[in-house]
Coordinates of C-alpha atoms (C1' of nucleotides) in Angstrom, one line a residue:
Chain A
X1 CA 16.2 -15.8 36.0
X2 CA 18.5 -12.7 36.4
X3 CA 21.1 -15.2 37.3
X4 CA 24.2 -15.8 35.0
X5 CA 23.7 -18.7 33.3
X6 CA 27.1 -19.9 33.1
X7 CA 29.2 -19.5 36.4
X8 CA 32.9 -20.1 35.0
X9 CA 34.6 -18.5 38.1
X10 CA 37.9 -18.6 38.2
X11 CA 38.7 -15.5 40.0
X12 CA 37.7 -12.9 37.4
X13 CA 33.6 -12.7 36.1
X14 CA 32.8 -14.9 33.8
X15 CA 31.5 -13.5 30.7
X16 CA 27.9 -14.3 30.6
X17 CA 27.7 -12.4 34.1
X18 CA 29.5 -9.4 32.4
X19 CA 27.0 -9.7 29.8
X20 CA 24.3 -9.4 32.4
X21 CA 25.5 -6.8 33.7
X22 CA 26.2 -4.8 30.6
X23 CA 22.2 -5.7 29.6
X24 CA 21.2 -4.1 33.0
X25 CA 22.9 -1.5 32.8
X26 CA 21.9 -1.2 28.7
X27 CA 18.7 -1.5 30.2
X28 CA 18.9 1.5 32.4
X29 CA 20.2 3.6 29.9
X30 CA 16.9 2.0 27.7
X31 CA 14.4 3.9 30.4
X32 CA 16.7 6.6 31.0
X33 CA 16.5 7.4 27.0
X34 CA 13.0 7.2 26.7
X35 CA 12.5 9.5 29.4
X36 CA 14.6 12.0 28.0
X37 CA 12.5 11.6 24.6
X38 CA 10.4 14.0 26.2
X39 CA 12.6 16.3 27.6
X40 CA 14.5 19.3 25.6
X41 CA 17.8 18.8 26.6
X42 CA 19.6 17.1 23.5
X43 CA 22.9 17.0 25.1
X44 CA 21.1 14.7 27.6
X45 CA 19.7 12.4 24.9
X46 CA 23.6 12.8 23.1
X47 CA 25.0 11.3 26.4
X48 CA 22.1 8.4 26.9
X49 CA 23.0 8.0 23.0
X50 CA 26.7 7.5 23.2
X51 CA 26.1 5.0 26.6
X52 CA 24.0 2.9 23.9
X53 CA 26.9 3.0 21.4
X54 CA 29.2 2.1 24.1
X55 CA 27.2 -1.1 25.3
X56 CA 26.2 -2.0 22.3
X57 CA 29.7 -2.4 21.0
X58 CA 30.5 -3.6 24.3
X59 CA 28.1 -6.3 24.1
X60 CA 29.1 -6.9 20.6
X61 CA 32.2 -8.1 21.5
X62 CA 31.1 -10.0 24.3
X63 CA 28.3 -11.8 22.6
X64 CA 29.6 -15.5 21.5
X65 CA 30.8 -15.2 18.2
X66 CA 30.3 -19.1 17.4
X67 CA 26.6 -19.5 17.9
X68 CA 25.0 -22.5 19.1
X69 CA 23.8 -24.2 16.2
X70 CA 26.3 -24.0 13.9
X71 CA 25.9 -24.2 10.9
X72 CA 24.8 -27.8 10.0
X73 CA 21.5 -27.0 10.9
X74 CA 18.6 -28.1 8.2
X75 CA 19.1 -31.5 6.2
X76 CA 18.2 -31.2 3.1
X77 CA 15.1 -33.0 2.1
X78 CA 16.3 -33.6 -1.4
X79 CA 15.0 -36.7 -1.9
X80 CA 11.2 -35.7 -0.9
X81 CA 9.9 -33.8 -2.8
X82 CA 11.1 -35.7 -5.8
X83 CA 9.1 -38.8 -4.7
X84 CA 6.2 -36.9 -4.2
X85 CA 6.2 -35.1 -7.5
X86 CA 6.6 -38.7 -8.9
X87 CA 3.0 -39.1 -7.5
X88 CA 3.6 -41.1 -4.2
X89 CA 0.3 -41.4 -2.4
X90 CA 1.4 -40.3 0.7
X91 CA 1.4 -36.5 2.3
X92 CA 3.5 -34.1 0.8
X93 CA 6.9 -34.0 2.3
X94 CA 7.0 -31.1 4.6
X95 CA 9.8 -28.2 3.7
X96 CA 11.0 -28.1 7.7
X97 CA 10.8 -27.4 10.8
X98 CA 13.2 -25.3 13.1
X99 CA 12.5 -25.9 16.6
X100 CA 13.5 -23.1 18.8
X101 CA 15.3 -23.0 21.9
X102 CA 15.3 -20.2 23.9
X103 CA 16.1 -17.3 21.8
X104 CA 16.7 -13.9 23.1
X105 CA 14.1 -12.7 20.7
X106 CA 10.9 -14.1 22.7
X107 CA 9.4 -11.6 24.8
X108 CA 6.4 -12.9 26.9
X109 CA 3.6 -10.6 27.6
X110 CA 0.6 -11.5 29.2
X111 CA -2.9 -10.0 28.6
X112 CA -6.4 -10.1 28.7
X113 CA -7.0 -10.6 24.6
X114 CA -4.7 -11.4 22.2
X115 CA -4.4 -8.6 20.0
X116 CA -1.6 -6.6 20.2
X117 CA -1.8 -4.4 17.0
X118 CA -0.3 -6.7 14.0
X119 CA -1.9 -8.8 12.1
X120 CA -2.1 -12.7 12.9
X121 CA -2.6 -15.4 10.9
X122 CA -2.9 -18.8 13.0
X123 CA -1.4 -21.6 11.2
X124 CA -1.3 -24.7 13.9
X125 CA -2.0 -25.8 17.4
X126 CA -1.1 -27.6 19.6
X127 CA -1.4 -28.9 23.0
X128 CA 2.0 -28.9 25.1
X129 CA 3.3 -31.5 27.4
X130 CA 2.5 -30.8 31.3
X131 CA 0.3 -27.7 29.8
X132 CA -3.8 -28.0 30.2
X133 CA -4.2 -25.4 27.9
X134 CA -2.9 -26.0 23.8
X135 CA -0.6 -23.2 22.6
X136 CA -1.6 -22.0 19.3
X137 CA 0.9 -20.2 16.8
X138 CA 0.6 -17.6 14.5
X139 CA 2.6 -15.9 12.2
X140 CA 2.4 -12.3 10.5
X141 CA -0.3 -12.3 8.2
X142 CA 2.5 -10.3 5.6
X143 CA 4.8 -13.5 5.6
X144 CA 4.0 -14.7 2.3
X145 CA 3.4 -11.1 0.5
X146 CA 6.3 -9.5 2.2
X147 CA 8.3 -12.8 4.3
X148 CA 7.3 -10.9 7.4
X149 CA 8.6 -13.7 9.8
X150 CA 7.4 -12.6 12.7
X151 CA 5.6 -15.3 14.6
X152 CA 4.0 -15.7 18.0
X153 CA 2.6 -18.2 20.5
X154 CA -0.6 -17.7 22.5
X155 CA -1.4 -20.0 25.6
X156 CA -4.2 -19.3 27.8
X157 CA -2.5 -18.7 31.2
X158 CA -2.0 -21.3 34.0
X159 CA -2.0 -19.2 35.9
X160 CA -5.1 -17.0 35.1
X161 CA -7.3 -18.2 33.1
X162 CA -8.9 -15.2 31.6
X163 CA -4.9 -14.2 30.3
X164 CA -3.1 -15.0 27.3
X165 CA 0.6 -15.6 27.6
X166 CA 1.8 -14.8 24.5
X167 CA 5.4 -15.5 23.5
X168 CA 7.2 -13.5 20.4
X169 CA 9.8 -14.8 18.2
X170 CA 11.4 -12.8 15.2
X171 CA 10.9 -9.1 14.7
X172 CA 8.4 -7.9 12.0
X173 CA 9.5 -6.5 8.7
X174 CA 6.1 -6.4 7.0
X175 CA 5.5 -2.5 6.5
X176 CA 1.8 -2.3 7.1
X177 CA 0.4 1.1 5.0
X178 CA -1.2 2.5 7.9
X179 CA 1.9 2.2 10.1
X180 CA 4.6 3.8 7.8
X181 CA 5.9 6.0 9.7
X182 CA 6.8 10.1 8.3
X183 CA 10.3 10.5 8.6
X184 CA 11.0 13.4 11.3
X185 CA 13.3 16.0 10.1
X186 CA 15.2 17.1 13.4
X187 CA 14.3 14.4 15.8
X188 CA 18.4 13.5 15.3
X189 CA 21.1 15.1 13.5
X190 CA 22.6 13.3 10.7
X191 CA 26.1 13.8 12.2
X192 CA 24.7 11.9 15.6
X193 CA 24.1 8.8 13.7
X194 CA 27.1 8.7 11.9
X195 CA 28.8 8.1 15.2
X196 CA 26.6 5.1 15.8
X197 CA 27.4 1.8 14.3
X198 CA 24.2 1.8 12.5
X199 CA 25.7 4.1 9.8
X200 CA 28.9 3.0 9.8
X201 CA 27.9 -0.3 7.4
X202 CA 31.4 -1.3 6.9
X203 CA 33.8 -1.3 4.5
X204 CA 31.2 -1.6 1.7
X205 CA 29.2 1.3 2.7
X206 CA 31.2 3.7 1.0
X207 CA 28.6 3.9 -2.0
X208 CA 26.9 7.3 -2.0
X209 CA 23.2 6.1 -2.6
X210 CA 23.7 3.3 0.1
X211 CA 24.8 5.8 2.3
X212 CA 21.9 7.5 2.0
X213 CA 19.6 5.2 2.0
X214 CA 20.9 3.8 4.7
X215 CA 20.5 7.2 6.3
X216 CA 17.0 7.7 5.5
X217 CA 16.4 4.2 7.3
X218 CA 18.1 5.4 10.5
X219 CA 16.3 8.1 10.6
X220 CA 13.0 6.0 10.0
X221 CA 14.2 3.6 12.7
X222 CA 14.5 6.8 15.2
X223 CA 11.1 8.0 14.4
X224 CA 9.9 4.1 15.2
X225 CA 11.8 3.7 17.6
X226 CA 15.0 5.6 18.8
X227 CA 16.2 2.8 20.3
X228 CA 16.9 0.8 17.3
X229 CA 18.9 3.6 16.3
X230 CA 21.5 2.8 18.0
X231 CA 21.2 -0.6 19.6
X232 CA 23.8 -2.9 19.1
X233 CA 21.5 -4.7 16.7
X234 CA 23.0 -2.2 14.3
X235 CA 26.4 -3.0 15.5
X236 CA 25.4 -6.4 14.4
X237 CA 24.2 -5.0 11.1
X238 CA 28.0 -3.1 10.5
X239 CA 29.6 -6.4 10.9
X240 CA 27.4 -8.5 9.2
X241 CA 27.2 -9.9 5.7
X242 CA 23.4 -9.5 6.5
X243 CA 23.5 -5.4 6.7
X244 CA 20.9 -4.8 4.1
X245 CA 18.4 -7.5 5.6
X246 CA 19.3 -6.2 8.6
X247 CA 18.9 -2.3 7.7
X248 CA 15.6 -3.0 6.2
X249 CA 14.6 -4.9 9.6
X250 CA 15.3 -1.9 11.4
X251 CA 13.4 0.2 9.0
X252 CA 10.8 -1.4 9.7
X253 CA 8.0 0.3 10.4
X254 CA 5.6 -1.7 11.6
X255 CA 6.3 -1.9 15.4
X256 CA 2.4 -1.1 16.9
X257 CA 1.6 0.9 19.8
X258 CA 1.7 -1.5 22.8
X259 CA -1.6 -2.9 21.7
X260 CA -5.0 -2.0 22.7
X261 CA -5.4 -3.7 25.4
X262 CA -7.9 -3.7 28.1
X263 CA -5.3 -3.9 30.4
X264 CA -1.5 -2.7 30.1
X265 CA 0.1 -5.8 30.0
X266 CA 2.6 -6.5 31.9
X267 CA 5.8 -8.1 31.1
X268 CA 7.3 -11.0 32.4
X269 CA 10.4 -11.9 30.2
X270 CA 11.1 -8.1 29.2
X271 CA 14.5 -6.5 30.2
X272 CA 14.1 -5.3 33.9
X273 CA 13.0 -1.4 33.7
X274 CA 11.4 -1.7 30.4
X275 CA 9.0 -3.5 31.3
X276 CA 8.4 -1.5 34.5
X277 CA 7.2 1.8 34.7
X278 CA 7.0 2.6 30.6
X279 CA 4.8 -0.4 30.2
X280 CA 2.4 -0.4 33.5
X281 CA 2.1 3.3 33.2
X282 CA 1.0 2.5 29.6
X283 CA 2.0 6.3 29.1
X284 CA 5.0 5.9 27.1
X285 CA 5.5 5.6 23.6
X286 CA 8.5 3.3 24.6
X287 CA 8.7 0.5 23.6
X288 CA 7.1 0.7 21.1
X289 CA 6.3 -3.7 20.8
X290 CA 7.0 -6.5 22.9
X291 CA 9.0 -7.7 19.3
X292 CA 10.6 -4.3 18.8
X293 CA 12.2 -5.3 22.4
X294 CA 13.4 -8.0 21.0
X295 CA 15.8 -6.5 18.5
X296 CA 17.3 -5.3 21.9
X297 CA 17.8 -8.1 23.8
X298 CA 18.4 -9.7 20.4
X299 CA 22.1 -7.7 20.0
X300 CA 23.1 -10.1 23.0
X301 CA 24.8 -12.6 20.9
X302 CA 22.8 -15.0 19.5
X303 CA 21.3 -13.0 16.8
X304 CA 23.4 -14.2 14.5
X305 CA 22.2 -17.4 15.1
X306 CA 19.4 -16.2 14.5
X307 CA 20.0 -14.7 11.2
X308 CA 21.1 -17.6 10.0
X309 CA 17.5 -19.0 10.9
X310 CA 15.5 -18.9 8.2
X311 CA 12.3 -19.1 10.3
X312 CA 12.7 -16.1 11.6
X313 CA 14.2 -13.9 8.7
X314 CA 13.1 -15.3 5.4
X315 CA 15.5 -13.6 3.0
X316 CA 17.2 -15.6 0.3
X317 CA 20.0 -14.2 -1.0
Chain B
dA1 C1' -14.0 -17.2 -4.3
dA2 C1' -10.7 -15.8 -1.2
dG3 C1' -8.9 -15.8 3.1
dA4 C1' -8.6 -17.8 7.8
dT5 C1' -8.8 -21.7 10.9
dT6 C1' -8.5 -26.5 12.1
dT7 C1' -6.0 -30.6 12.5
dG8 C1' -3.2 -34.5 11.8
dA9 C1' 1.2 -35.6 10.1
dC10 C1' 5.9 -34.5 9.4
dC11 C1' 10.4 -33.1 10.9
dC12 C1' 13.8 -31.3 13.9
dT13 C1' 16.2 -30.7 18.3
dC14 C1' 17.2 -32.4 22.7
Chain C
dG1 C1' 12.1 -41.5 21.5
dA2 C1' 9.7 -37.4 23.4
dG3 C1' 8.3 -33.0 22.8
dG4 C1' 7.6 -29.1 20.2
dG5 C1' 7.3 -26.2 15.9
dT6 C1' 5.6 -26.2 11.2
dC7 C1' 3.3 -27.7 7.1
dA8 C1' -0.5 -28.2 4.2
dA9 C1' -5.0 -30.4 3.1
dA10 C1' -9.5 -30.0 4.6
dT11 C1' -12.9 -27.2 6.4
dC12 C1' -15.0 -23.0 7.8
dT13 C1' -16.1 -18.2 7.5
dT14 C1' -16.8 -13.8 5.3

DNA sequence: AAGATTTGACCCTC
DNA sequence: GAGGGTCAAATCTT
C-alpha cells in the first residue's frame, strides 16, 4: 500500500516515490503540528508551519498536472431529457453518473455505528461484486440546500461483522449552524498566513475586500482546522481558477469532532501517523474528520481532477 | 405533509 | 459487457 505505485527507475526516484516520500514526511510534520497546538512555543508551530508550506508547494509541483480523466469526461445527455419531456413512457433519463476510481479523497474508517457527526441522507444501495454485504451510499443531507457534496459509503465489515467500513469521498462545504466555528483572534498572526499560499490567491487577489475575506476564511480554516491553513490544498486554491470555491471549501466549518463513537475508530486508509496515536488516543482535536483528512491527501495531485468533478464539488460557475 | 429510505433502472468507466 | 455509482419514483416514517 505504502509502495510507489509507479516504479519508473532509471537511476534517479521516480516521482510518485518522491511523492511518497514528501506525504510521509508531510505527514510527520501533520502529527508533529498538532502536537505543538498544545504547546506555547509559537516559534515551534512557525517552524512545523513553514515545513507545511514547503511540502505543500513541493507537492504542488510534483503532483501530475494533467489529471487522469481529462477533460472529455460526461456526454452530454442532450437528447434525453427532450424525449422525456415530449412524454415518452419510459423512466426519466437519469442526469449522470461519475463512477469514481480511487481518489485521494476517500478515507476509510471503520467503526462500530455509522455516525460520525454529519448529517446523512442515504440515497441508494447496492450490493457489490465478491461482497456479502451491500454498500449503501449517502450523501450530505445539505447537498441540495447548500450543494454540500460530501458523500460516503457504509459496508458492514468482512471482516467484522459488528463494524462499518465506511469510505469518504468529497470534503463537506455545508456549514451546519451549530458547527460555525468563532473565529479566534490570536490563534495565528495575520502576517503568518500571508506567507502561506492560502493568502496569496494569485494575481487577482489584489482586491482589498477579497483580501480580507479571504483572510477572515483562513483564519476560520485555522480555528477548524490549522492544518487546512496551510496545506497544499490552498496551494492548489492560489493556482486555481477554482480559488473562491476552493476558499469557501476550506472555510468550511463543518468538519465534526471525530464522531461519537463507541469506539475510536481506527483508520485504515489515513496517512500513516494521523491515523495513529491522535486517532486511537481519541485525545486530540486533530484531525478534526476522516473528510477533513482528505483535503490533505487531496493536495497530492489529483484534486484537480477532482475539482473538475462535479460530484464532488457542485459549483456551477 | 414533509422528509427519509428503498429499490430498480440508468449511465459511466474500466 | 461487467461492475459500480447515482437517479428518482415509490414507499415508509415521523
Amino acid at each position: 500500500m505504502a509502495s510507489p505505485a509507479g516504479s519508473v527507475e532509471d537511476g534517479g526516484r521516480s516521482p510518485a516515490a518522491i511523492l511518497d516520500d514528501l506525504l510521509e514526511v508531510r505527514d510527520h510534520a501533520v502529527k508533529l503540528q498538532s502536537m505543538l497546538q498544545w504547546t506555547p512555543s509559537s516559534s515551534a508551530a512557525a517552524v512545523t508551519r513553514e515545513m507545511m508550506n514547503r511540502l505543500s508547494s513541493a507537492l504542488s509541483a510534483l503532483s501530475p498536472g494533467g489529471g487522469r480523466r481529462g477533460s472529455g469526461g460526461r456526454k452530454k445527455k442532450s437528447g434525453g431529457v427532450d424525449a422525456d419531456a415530449a412524454g415518452a413512457a419510459g423512466p426519466l433519463r437519469r442526469r449522470r453518473s461519475c463512477r469514481r476510481s480511487k481518489s485521494p479523497f476517500v478515507k476509510s474508517v471503520t467503526a462500530e455505528v455509522t455516525e460520525d457527526g454529519n448529517q446523512w441522507r442515504k440515497y441508494g444501495q447496492k450490493r457489490i461484486h465478491d461482497c456479502p454485504n451491500p454498500r449503501s451510499y449517502y450523501r450530505c443531507t445539505h447537498r441540495t440546500d447548500q450543494g454540500c457534496m460530501a458523500t460516503k459509503q457504509v459496508q458492514i465489515s468482512d471482516s467484522n461483522p459488528s463494524e462499518y467500513v465506511m469510505s469518504y469521498f468529497g470534503e463537506h462545504t455545508c456549514r451546519d449552524p451549530s458547527t460555525i466555528p468563532y473565529f479566534i483572534e490570536d490563534e495565528a498572526p495575520v502576517e503568518d498566513y500571508k506567507n502561506t499560499n492560502l493568502i496569496n490567491f494569485g494575481s487577482g487577489a489584489n482586491n482589498a475586500s477579497t483580501s480580507h475575506r479571504r483572510r477572515l476564511m483562513a483564519e476560520a480554516a485555522a480555528a477548524v482546522d490549522p492544518m487546512l491553513s496551510c496545506s497544499s490544498f490552498a496551494a492548489y486554491c492560489s493556482s486555481s481558477p477554482l480559488s473562491r470555491e476552493c476558499a469557501s471549501v476550506v472555510a468550511s466549518p463543518s468538519m465534526t469532532p471525530p464522531s461519537t463513537v463507541g469506539s475510536a475508530p481506527h483508520a485504515e486508509f489515513w496517512p500513516a501517523g494521523v491515523a495513529g496515536d491522535d486517532m486511537a488516543g481519541g485525545t486530540s482535536s486533530f484531525p478534526s474528520s476522516p473528510s477533513s483528512l482528505g483535503f490533505m491527501s487531496g493536495s497530492l495531485g489529483s484534486f484537480a481532477d477532482l475539482a473538475g468533478d462535479d460530484d464532488l464539488f457542485g459549483f456551477d460557475p
